[in-house]
PDB file of C-alpha atoms in Angstrom:
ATOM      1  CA  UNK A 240     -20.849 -96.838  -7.583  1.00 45.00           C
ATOM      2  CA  UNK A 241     -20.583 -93.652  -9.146  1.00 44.00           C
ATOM      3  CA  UNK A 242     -17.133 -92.654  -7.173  1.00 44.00           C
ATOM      4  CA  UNK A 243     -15.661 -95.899  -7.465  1.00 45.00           C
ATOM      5  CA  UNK A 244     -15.806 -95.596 -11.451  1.00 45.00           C
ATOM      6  CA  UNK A 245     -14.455 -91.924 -10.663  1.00 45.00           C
ATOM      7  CA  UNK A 246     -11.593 -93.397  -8.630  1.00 44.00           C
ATOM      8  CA  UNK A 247     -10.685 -96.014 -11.324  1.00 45.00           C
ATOM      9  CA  UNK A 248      -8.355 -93.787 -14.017  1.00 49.00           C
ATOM     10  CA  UNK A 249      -7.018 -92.009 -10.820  1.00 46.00           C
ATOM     11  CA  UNK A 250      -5.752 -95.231  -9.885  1.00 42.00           C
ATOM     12  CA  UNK A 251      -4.878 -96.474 -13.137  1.00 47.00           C
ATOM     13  CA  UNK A 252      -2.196 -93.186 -13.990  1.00 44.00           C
ATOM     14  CA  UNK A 253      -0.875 -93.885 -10.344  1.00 44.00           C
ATOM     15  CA  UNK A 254       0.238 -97.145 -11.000  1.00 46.00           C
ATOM     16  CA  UNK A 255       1.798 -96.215 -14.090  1.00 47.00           C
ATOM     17  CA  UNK A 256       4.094 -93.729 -12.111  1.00 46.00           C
ATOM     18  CA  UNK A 257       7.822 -95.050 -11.955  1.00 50.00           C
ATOM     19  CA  UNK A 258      10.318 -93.940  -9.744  1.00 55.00           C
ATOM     20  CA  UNK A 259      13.462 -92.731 -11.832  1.00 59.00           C
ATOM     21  CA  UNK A 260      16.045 -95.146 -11.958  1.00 74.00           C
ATOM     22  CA  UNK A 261      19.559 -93.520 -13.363  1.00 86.00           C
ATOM     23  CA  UNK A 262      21.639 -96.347 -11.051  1.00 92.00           C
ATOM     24  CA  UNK A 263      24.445 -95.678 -13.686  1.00 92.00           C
ATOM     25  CA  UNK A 264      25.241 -92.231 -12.816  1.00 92.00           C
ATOM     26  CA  UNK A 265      26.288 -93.055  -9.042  1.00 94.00           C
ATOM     27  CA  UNK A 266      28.930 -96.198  -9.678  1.00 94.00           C
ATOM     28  CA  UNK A 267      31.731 -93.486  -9.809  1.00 95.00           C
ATOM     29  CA  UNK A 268      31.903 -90.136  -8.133  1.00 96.00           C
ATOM     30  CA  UNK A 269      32.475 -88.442  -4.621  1.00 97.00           C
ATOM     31  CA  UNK A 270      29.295 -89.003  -2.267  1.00 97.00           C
ATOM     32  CA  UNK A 271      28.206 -87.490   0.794  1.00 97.00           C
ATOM     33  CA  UNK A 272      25.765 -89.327   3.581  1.00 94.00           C
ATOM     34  CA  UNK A 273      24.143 -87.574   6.077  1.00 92.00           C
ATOM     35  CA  UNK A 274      22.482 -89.336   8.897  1.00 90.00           C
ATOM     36  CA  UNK A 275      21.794 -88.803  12.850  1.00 88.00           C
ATOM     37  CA  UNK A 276      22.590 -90.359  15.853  1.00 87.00           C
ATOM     38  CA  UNK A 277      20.950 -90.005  19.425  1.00 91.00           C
ATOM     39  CA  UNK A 278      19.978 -86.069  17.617  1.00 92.00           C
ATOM     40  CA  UNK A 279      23.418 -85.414  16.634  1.00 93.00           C
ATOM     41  CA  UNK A 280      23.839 -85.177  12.460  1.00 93.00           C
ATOM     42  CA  UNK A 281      26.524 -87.565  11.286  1.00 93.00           C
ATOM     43  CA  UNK A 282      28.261 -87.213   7.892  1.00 94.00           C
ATOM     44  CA  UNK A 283      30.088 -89.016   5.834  1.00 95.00           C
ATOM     45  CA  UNK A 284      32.142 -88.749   2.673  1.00 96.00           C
ATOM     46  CA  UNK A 285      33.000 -91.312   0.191  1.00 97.00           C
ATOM     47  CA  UNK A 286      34.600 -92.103  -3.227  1.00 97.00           C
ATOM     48  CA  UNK A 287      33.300 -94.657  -5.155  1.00 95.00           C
ATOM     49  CA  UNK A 288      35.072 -95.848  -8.343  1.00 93.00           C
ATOM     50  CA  UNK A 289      33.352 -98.927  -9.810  1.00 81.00           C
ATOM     51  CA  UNK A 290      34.966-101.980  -7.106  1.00 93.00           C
ATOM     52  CA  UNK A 291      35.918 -99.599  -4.498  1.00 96.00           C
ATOM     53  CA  UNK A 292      35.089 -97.353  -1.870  1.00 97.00           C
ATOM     54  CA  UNK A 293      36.592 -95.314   0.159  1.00 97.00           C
ATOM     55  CA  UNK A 294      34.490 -93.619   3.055  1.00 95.00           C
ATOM     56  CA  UNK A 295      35.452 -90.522   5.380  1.00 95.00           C
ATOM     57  CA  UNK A 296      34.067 -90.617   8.478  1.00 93.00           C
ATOM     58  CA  UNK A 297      34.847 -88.735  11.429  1.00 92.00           C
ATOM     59  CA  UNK A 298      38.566 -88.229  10.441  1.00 93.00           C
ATOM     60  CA  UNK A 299      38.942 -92.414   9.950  1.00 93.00           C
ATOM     61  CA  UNK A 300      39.135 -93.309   6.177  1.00 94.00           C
ATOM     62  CA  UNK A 301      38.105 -96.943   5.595  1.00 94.00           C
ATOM     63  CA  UNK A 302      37.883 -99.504   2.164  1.00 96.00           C
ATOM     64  CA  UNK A 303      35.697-101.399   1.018  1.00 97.00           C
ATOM     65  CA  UNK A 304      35.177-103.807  -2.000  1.00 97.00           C
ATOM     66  CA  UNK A 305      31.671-103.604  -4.417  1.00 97.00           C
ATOM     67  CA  UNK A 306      30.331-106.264  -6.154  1.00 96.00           C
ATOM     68  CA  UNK A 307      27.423-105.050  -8.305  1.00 95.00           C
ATOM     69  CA  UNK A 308      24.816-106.893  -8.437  1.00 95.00           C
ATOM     70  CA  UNK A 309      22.682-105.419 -11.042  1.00 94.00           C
ATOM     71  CA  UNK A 310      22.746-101.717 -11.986  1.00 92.00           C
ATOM     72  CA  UNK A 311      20.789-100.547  -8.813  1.00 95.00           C
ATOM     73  CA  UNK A 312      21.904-102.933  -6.547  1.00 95.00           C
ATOM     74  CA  UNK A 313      25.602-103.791  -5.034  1.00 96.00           C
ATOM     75  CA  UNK A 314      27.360-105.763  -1.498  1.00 96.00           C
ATOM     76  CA  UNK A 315      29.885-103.650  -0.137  1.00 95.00           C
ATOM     77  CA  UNK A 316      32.500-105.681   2.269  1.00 96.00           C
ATOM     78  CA  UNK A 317      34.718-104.079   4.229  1.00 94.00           C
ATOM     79  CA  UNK A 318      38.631-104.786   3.224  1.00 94.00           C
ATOM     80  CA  UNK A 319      40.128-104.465   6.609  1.00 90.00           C
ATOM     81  CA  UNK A 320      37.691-104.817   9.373  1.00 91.00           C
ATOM     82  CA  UNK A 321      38.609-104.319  12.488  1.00 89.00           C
ATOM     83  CA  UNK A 322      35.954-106.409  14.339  1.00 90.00           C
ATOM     84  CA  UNK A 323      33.146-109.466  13.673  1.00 89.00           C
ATOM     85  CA  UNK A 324      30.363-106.508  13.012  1.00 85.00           C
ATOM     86  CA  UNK A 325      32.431-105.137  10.470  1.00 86.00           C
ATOM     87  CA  UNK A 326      33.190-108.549   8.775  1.00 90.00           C
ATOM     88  CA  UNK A 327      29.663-108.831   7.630  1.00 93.00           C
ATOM     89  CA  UNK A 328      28.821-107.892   3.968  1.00 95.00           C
ATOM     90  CA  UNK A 329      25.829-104.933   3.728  1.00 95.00           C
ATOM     91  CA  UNK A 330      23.753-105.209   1.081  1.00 96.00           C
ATOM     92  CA  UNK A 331      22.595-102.173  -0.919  1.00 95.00           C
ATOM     93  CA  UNK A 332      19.585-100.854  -3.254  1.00 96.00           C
ATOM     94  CA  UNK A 333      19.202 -97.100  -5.255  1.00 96.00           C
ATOM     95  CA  UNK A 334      15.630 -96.821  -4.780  1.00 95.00           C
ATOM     96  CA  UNK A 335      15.134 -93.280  -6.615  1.00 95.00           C
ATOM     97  CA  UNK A 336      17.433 -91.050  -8.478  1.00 95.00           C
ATOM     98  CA  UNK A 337      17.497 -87.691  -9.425  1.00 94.00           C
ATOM     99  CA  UNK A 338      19.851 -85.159 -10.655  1.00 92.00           C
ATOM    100  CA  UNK A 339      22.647 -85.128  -8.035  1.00 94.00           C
ATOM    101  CA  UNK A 340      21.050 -87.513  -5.449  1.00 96.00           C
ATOM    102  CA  UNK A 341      19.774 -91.133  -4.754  1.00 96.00           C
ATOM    103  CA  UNK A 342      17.460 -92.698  -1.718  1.00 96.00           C
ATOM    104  CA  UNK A 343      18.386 -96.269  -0.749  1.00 95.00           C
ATOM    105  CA  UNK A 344      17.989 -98.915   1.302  1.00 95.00           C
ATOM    106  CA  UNK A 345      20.634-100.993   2.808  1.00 94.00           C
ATOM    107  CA  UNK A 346      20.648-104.026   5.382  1.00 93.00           C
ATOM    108  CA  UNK A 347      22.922-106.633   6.751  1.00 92.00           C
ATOM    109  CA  UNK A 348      23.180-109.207   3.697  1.00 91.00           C
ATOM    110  CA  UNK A 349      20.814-112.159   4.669  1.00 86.00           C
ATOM    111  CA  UNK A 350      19.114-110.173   7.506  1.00 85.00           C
ATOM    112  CA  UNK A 351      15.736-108.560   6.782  1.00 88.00           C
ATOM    113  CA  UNK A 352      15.986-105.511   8.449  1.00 91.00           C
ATOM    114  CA  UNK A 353      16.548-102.177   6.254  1.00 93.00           C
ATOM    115  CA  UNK A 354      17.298 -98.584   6.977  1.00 91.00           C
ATOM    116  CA  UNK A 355      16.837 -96.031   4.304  1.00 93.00           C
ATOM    117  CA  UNK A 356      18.734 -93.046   3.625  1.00 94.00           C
ATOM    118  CA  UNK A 357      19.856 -90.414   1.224  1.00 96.00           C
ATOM    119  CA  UNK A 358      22.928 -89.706  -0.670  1.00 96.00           C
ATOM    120  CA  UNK A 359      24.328 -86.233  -2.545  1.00 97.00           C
ATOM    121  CA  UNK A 360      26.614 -86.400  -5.451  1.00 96.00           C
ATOM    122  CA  UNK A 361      28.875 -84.015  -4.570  1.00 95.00           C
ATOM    123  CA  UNK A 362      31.998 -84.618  -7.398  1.00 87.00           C
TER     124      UNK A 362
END
């Protein structure tokens, strides 16, 4: 009985904990995303200026439209896709912040399934 009463503040200051949220410092800036595939690290650059992004990846440079849907959360939609994958909206979440960096998570919209990643502020 004796530890659980111990355990009870512990718990209590845990809860209390929240992650930093500083959405409004990512909307605009230059970004870089680095992920793997099959063991081989990916990277990509993009610009984001409020409505718009423009992403870098492996020497293609592609648009794509944001609609913000509160300050930690936007849909990005691709302006000129190129196939039905692309045509699909992706919904994404700023998790954490810090300084010069964000985690989020990001899924097909309407599709429970989410991957997580991390993303640099680089400009």
């Amino acid at each position: 009985m004796k530890k659980i009463i111990f355990l009870f503040p512990i718990l209590a200051l845990v809860s209390c904990y929240n992650a930093e949220h500083n959405c409004k410092d990512f909307k605009n800036g230059k970004f870089k995303f680095e992920f793997e595939v099959n063991g081989v690290k990916k990277t990509t650059i993009f610009e984001r200026k409020d409505s718009i992004e423009i992403e870098t990846f492996e020497g293609k440079t592609d648009t794509s439209t944001i609609r913000w849907v509160s300050d930690c959360e936007y849909v990005l939609q691709k302006k000129h896709p190129k196939n039905m994958a692309e045509e699909k909206a992706i919904s994404m979440k700023i998790v954490t912040t810090s300084k010069d960096s964000y985690t989020f998570e990001f899924g097909m919209v309407g599709s429970e399934e989410k991957q997580h990643g991390k993303v640099f502020k680089i400009e």
